Each structure stands twice: as C-alpha cells, then as structure tokens.
PDB file of C-alpha atoms in Angstrom:
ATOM      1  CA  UNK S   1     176.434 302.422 100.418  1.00  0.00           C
ATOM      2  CA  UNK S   2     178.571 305.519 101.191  1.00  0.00           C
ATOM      3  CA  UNK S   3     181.602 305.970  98.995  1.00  0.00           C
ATOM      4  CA  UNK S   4     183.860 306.198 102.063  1.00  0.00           C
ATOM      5  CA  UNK S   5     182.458 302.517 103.236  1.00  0.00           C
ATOM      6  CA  UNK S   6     182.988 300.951  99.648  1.00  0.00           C
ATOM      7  CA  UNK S   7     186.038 302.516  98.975  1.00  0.00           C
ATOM      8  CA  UNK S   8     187.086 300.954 102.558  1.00  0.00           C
ATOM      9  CA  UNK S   9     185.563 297.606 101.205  1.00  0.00           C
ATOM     10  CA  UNK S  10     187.590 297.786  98.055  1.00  0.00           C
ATOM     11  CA  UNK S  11     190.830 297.927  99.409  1.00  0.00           C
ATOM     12  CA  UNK S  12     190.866 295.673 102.599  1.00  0.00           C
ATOM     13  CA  UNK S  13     188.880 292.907 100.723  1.00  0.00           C
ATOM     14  CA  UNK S  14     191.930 291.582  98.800  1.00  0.00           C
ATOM     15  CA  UNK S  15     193.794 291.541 101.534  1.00  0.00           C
ATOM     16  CA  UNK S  16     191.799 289.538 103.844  1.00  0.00           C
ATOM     17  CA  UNK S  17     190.726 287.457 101.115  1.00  0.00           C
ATOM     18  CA  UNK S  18     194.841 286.480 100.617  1.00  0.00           C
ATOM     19  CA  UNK S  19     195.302 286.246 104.602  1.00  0.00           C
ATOM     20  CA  UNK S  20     192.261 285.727 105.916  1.00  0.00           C
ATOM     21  CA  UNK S  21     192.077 285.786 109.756  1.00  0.00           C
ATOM     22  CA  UNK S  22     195.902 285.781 110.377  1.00  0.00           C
ATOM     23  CA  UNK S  23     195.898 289.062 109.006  1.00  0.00           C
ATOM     24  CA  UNK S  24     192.589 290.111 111.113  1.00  0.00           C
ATOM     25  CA  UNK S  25     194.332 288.684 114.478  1.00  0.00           C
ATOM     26  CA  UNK S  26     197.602 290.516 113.373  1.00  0.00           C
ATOM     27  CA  UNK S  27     196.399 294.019 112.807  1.00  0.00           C
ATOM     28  CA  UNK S  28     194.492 294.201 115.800  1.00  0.00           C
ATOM     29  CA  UNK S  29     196.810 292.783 117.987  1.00  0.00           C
ATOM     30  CA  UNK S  30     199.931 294.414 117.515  1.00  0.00           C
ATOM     31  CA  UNK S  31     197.639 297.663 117.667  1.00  0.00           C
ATOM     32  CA  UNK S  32     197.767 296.942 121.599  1.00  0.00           C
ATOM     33  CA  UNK S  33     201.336 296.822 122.161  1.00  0.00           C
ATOM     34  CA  UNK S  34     201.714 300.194 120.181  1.00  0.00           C
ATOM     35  CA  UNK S  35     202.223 299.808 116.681  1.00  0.00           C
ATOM     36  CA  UNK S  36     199.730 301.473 114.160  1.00  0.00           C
ATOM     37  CA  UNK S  37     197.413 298.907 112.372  1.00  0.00           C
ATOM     38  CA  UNK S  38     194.182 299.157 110.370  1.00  0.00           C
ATOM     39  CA  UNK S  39     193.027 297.069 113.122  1.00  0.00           C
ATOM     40  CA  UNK S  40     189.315 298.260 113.155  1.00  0.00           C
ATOM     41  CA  UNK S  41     189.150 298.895 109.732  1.00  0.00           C
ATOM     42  CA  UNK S  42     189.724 295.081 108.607  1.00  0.00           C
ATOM     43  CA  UNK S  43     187.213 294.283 111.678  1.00  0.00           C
ATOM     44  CA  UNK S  44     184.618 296.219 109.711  1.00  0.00           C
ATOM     45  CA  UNK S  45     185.294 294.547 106.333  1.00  0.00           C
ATOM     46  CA  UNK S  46     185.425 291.145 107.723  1.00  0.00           C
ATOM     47  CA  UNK S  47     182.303 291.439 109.725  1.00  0.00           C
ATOM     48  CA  UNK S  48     180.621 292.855 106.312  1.00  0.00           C
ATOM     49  CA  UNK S  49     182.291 289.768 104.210  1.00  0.00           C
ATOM     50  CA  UNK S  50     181.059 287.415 106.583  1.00  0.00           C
ATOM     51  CA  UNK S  51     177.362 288.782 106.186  1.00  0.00           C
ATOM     52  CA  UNK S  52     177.939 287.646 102.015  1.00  0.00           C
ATOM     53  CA  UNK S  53     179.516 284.423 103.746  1.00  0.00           C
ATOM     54  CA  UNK S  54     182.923 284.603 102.038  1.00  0.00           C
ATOM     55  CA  UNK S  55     183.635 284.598 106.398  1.00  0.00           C
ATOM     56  CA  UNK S  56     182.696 283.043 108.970  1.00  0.00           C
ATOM     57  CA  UNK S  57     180.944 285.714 111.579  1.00  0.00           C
ATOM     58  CA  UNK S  58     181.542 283.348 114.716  1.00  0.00           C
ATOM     59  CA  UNK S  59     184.915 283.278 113.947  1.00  0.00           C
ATOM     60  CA  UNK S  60     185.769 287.528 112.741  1.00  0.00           C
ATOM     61  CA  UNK S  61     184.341 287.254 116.617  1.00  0.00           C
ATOM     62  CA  UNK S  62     186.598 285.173 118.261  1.00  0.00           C
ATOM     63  CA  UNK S  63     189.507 286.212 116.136  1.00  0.00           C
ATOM     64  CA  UNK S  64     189.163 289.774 117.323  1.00  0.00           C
ATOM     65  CA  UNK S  65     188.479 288.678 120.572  1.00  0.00           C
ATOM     66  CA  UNK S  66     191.434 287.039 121.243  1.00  0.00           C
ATOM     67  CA  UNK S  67     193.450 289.779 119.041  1.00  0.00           C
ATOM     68  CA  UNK S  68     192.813 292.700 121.275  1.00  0.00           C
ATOM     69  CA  UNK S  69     192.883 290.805 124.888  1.00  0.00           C
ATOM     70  CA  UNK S  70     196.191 289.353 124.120  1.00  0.00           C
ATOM     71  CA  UNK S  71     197.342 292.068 121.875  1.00  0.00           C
ATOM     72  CA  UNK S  72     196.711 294.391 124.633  1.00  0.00           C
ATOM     73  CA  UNK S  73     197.892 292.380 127.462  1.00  0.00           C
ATOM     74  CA  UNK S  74     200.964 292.314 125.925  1.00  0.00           C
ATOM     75  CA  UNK S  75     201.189 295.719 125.863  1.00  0.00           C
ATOM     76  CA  UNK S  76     200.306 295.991 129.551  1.00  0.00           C
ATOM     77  CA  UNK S  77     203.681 293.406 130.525  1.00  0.00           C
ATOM     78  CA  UNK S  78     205.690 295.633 127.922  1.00  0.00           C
ATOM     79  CA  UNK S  79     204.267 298.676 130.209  1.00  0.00           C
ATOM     80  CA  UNK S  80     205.056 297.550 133.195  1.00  0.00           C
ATOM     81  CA  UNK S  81     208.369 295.495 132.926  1.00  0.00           C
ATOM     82  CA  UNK S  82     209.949 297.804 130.101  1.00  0.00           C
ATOM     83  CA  UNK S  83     208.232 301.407 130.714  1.00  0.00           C
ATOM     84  CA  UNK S  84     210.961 303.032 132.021  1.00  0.00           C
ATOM     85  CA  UNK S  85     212.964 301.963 129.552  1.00  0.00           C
ATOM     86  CA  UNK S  86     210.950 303.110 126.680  1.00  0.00           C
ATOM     87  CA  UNK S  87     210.590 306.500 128.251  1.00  0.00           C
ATOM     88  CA  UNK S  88     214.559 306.980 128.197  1.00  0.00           C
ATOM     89  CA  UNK S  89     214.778 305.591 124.797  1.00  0.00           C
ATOM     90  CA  UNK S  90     212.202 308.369 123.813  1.00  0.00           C
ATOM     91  CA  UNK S  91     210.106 305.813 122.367  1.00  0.00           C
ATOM     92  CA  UNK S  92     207.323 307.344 124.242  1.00  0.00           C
ATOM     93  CA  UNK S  93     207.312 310.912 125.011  1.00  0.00           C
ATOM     94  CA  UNK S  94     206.817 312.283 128.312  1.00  0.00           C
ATOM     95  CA  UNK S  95     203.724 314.685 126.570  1.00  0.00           C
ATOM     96  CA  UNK S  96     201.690 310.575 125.736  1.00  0.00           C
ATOM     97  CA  UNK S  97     202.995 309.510 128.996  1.00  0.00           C
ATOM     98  CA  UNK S  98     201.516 313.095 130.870  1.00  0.00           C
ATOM     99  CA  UNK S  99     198.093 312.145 129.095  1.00  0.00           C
ATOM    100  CA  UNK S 100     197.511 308.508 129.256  1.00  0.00           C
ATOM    101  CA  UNK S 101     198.428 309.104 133.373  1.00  0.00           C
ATOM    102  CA  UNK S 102     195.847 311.857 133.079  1.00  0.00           C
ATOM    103  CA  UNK S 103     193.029 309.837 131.673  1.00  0.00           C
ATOM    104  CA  UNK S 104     193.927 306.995 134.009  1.00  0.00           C
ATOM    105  CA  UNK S 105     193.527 308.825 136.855  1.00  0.00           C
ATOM    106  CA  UNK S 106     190.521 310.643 136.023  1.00  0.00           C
ATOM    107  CA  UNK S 107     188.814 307.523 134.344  1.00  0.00           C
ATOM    108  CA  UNK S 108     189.893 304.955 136.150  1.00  0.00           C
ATOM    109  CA  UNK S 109     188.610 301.848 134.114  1.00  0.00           C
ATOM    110  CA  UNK S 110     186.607 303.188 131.493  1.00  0.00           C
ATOM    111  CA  UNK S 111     190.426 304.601 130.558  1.00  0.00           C
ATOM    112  CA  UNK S 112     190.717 301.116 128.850  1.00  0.00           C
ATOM    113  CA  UNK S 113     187.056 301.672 126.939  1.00  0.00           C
ATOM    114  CA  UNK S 114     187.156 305.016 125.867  1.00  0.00           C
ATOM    115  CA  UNK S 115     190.884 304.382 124.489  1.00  0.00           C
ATOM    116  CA  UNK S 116     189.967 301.570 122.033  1.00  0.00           C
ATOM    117  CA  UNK S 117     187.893 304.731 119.680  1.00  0.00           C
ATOM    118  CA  UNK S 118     190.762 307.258 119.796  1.00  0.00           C
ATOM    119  CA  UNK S 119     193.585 306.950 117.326  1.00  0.00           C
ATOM    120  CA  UNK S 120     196.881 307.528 119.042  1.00  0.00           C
ATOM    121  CA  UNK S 121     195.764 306.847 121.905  1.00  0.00           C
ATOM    122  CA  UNK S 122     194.306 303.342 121.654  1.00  0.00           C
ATOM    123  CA  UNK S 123     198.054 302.481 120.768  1.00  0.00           C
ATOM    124  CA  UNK S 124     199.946 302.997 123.991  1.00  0.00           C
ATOM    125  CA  UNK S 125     196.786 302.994 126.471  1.00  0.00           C
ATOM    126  CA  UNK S 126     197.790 299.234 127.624  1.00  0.00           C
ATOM    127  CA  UNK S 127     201.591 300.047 127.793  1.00  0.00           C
ATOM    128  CA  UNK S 128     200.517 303.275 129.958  1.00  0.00           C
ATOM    129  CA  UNK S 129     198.158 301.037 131.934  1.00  0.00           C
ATOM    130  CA  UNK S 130     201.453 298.824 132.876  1.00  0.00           C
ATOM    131  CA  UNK S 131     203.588 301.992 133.034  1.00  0.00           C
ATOM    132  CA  UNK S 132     201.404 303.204 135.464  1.00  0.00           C
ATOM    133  CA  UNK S 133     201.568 300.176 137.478  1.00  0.00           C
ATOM    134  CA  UNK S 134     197.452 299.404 136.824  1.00  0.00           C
ATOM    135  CA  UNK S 135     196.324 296.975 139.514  1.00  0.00           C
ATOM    136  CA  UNK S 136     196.599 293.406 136.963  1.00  0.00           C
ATOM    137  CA  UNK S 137     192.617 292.631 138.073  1.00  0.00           C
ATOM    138  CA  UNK S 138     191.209 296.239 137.703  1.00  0.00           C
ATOM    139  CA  UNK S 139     193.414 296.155 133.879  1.00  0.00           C
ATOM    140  CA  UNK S 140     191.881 292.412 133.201  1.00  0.00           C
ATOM    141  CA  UNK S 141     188.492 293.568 133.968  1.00  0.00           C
ATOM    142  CA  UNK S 142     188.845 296.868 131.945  1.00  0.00           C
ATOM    143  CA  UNK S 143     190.564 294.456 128.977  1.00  0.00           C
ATOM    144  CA  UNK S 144     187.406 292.779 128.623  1.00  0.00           C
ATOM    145  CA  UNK S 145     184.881 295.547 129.270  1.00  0.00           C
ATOM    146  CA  UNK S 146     186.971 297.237 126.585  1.00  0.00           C
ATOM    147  CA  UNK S 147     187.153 293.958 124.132  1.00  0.00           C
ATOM    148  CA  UNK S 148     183.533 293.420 124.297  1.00  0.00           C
ATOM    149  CA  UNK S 149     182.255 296.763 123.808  1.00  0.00           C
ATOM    150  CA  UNK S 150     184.646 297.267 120.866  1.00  0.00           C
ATOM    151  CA  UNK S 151     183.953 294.184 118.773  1.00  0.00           C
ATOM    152  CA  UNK S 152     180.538 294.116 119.128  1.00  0.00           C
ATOM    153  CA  UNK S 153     180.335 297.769 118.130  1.00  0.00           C
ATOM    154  CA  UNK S 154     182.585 296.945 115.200  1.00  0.00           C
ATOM    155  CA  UNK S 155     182.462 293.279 114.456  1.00  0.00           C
ATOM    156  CA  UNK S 156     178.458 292.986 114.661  1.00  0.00           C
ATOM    157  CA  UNK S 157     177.202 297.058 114.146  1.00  0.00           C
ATOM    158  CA  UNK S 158     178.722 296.779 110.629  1.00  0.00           C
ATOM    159  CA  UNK S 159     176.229 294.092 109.604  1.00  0.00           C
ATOM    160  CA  UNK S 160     172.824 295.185 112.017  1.00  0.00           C
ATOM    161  CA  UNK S 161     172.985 298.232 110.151  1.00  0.00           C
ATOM    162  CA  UNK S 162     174.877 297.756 106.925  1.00  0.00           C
ATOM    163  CA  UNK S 163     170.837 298.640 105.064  1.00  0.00           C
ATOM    164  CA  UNK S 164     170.562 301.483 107.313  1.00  0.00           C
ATOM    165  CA  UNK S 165     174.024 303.161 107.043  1.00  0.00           C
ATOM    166  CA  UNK S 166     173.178 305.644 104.543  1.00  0.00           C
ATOM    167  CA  UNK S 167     170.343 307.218 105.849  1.00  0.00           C
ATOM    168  CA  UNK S 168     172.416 307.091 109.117  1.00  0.00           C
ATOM    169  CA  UNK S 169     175.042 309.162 107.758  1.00  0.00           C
ATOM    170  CA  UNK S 170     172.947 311.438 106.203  1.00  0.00           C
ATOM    171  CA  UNK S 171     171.192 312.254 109.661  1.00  0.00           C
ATOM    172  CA  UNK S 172     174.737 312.560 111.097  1.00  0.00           C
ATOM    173  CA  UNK S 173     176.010 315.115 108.930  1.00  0.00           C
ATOM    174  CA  UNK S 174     172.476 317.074 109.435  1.00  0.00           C
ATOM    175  CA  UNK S 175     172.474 317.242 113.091  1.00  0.00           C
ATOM    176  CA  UNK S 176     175.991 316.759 113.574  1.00  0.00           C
ATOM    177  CA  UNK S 177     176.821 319.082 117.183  1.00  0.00           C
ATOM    178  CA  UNK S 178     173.184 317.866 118.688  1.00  0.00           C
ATOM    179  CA  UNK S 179     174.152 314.088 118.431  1.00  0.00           C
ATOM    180  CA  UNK S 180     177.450 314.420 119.595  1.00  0.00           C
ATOM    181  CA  UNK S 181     176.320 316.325 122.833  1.00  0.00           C
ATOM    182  CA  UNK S 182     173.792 313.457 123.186  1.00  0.00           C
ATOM    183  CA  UNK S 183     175.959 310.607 122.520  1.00  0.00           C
ATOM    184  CA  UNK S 184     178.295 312.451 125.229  1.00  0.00           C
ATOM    185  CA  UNK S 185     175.864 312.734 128.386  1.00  0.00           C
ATOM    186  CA  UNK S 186     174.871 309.722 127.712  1.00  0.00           C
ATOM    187  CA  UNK S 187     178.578 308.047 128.188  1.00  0.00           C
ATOM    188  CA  UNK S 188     179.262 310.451 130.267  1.00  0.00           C
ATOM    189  CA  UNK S 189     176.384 309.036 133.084  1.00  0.00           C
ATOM    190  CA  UNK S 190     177.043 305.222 132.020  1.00  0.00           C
ATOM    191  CA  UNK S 191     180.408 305.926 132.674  1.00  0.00           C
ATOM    192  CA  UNK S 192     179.736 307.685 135.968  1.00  0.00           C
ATOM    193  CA  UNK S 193     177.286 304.534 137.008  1.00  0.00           C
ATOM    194  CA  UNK S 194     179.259 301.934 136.605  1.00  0.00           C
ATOM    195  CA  UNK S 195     182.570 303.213 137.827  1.00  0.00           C
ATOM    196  CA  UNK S 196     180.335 304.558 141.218  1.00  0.00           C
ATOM    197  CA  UNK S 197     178.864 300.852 141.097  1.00  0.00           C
ATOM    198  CA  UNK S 198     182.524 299.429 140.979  1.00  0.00           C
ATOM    199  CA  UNK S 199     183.478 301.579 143.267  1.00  0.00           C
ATOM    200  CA  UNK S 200     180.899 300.298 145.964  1.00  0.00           C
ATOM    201  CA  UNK S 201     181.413 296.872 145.479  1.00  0.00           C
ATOM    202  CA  UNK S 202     184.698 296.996 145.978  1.00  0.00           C
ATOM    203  CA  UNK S 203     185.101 298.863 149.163  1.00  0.00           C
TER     204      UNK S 203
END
C-alpha cells in the first residue's frame, strides 16, 4: 500500500472509529456550505474500513450521500438568500466570486461536477451556484449528478481497487502528462455530450 494511503489510514482511523458516521456526515457536509473539511479524505478511509467490516459499506454510502446533497444545498440557500451579504462582509472575495461565475457560465451543470475534485473551489461552488441565482432544478439535477459521481468515485473506487493501487500509482507517476491529456479529452467530450443532450431536451 503506498505510504501516502497508510499514512492517510493511520490518522483518520481513530477518528472515525471514536465518531463513526457523525463525523463522516459532518466533514462532508459542512464542506458544501464553505468551510474546509477532510471531507473526502474520511470518505476514503471509511469506504476502506468498511471493506475489513469495522463499517458498514451501505451505510459510508448513504451517509455521504445525504452529507453532500444537503451539505451543499445548504450552501446553495446561503448563496442565494445571503450572497450579497457575504460579498460586503468580504467573506468571499470578488477574485472566488469572478471565477465560480466564470465556470458557471462556461460549464453550465457540469460546474457542480467538476467542483466536487478541486480544493477551494468545491467549498463555495454551491454558495456561488445560489449567488448566481442557479435555476433551483438545473442546481438539484447538477447536486445529484455531482453526489453520485463523487461518492462512487470515492466511497466505492477505494475498495475496487484497494489490490491494484500500487501498481496504479506507479504507472501514474511513469506516464504522468500522457494520462492526464487522456483523462482530459475524455471529460472534456462526456462533458460536451451530455450538456448538448441537456441542452436538446430541454428546448
């Protein structure tokens, strides 16, 4: 196992073996409404706990489940009731506000997605989404698209692959630029699909 991984493992363990899934729920819901949480790194331990069965899997699911969509619903109603607000107080700076706008309006929905896997960002995408005055179905159906992608990725991926990690890694580091560029075009044309396929059956 990577030293990275079980030095990850070491540390969260205790933690969610004291607190279990409050703690789980917690840090991955407040992460929605723009406070900084090791959200996805206890999703990643629990899911890998769960596979030794000192958790339940069904319930790391559900937990995170309901974590982000309410977590970040929350933080689309803080958005769009107290935005303007938190602008003035400088809670959010005009530069995060400039950017989230940006990525909404050139993403559209998969805004929501790619936010969940960038730090910073992840944080105040929901409150920019109500900010921004997001139509409430086009945010609900990017809240789930987002959910499910994101705990499946990190509440299931963790355990399909926990054997194969390693030599994962290792691969990774080796061909590091040529996997990114693939990994890219590919989101870049699912991205592209579904957002033209939205687009059309919604007109």
């Amino acid at each position: 196992m990577p030293e990275a991984l079980q030095h990850l493992i070491t540390e969260m363990t205790p933690w969610l073996q004291q607190y279990g899934y409050l703690l789980l729920f917690l840090a991955i819901a407040v992460e929605g409404f723009g406070i900084p949480a090791p959200g996805q790194s206890l999703l990643i331990v629990a899911s890998l706990l769960a596979a030794t069965g000192q958790m339940s899997q069904p319930l790391v699911l559900i937990v995170a489940c309901a974590a982000a969509l309410s977590g970040n619903s929350l933080g689309y109603f803080i958005g769009r009731r107290f935005g303007e607000v938190l602008l003035r107080k400088g809670w959010i700076k005009p530069q995060l506000e400039d950017k989230i706008h940006s990525v909404i309006g050139q993403y559209g929905i998969a805004a929501l997605v790619l936010s969940r896997f960038v730090e910073g960002l992840k944080q105040f995408m929901f409150i920019g989404c109500g900010l921004a005055k997001m139509p409430f179905k086009t945010f609900v159906m990017g809240n789930l698209l987002a959910t499910s992608i994101w705990v499946t990725l990190f509440g299931l991926g963790p355990v399909l692959i926990r054997d194969e990690i390693a030599p994962i890694l290792t691969f990774y580091h080796q061909h590091k630029y040529p996997t990114w560029a693939i990994v890219s075009l590919l989101l870049v044309f699912l991205l592209h699909f579904s957002w033209r396929k939205w687009q059309v059956k919604n007109q």
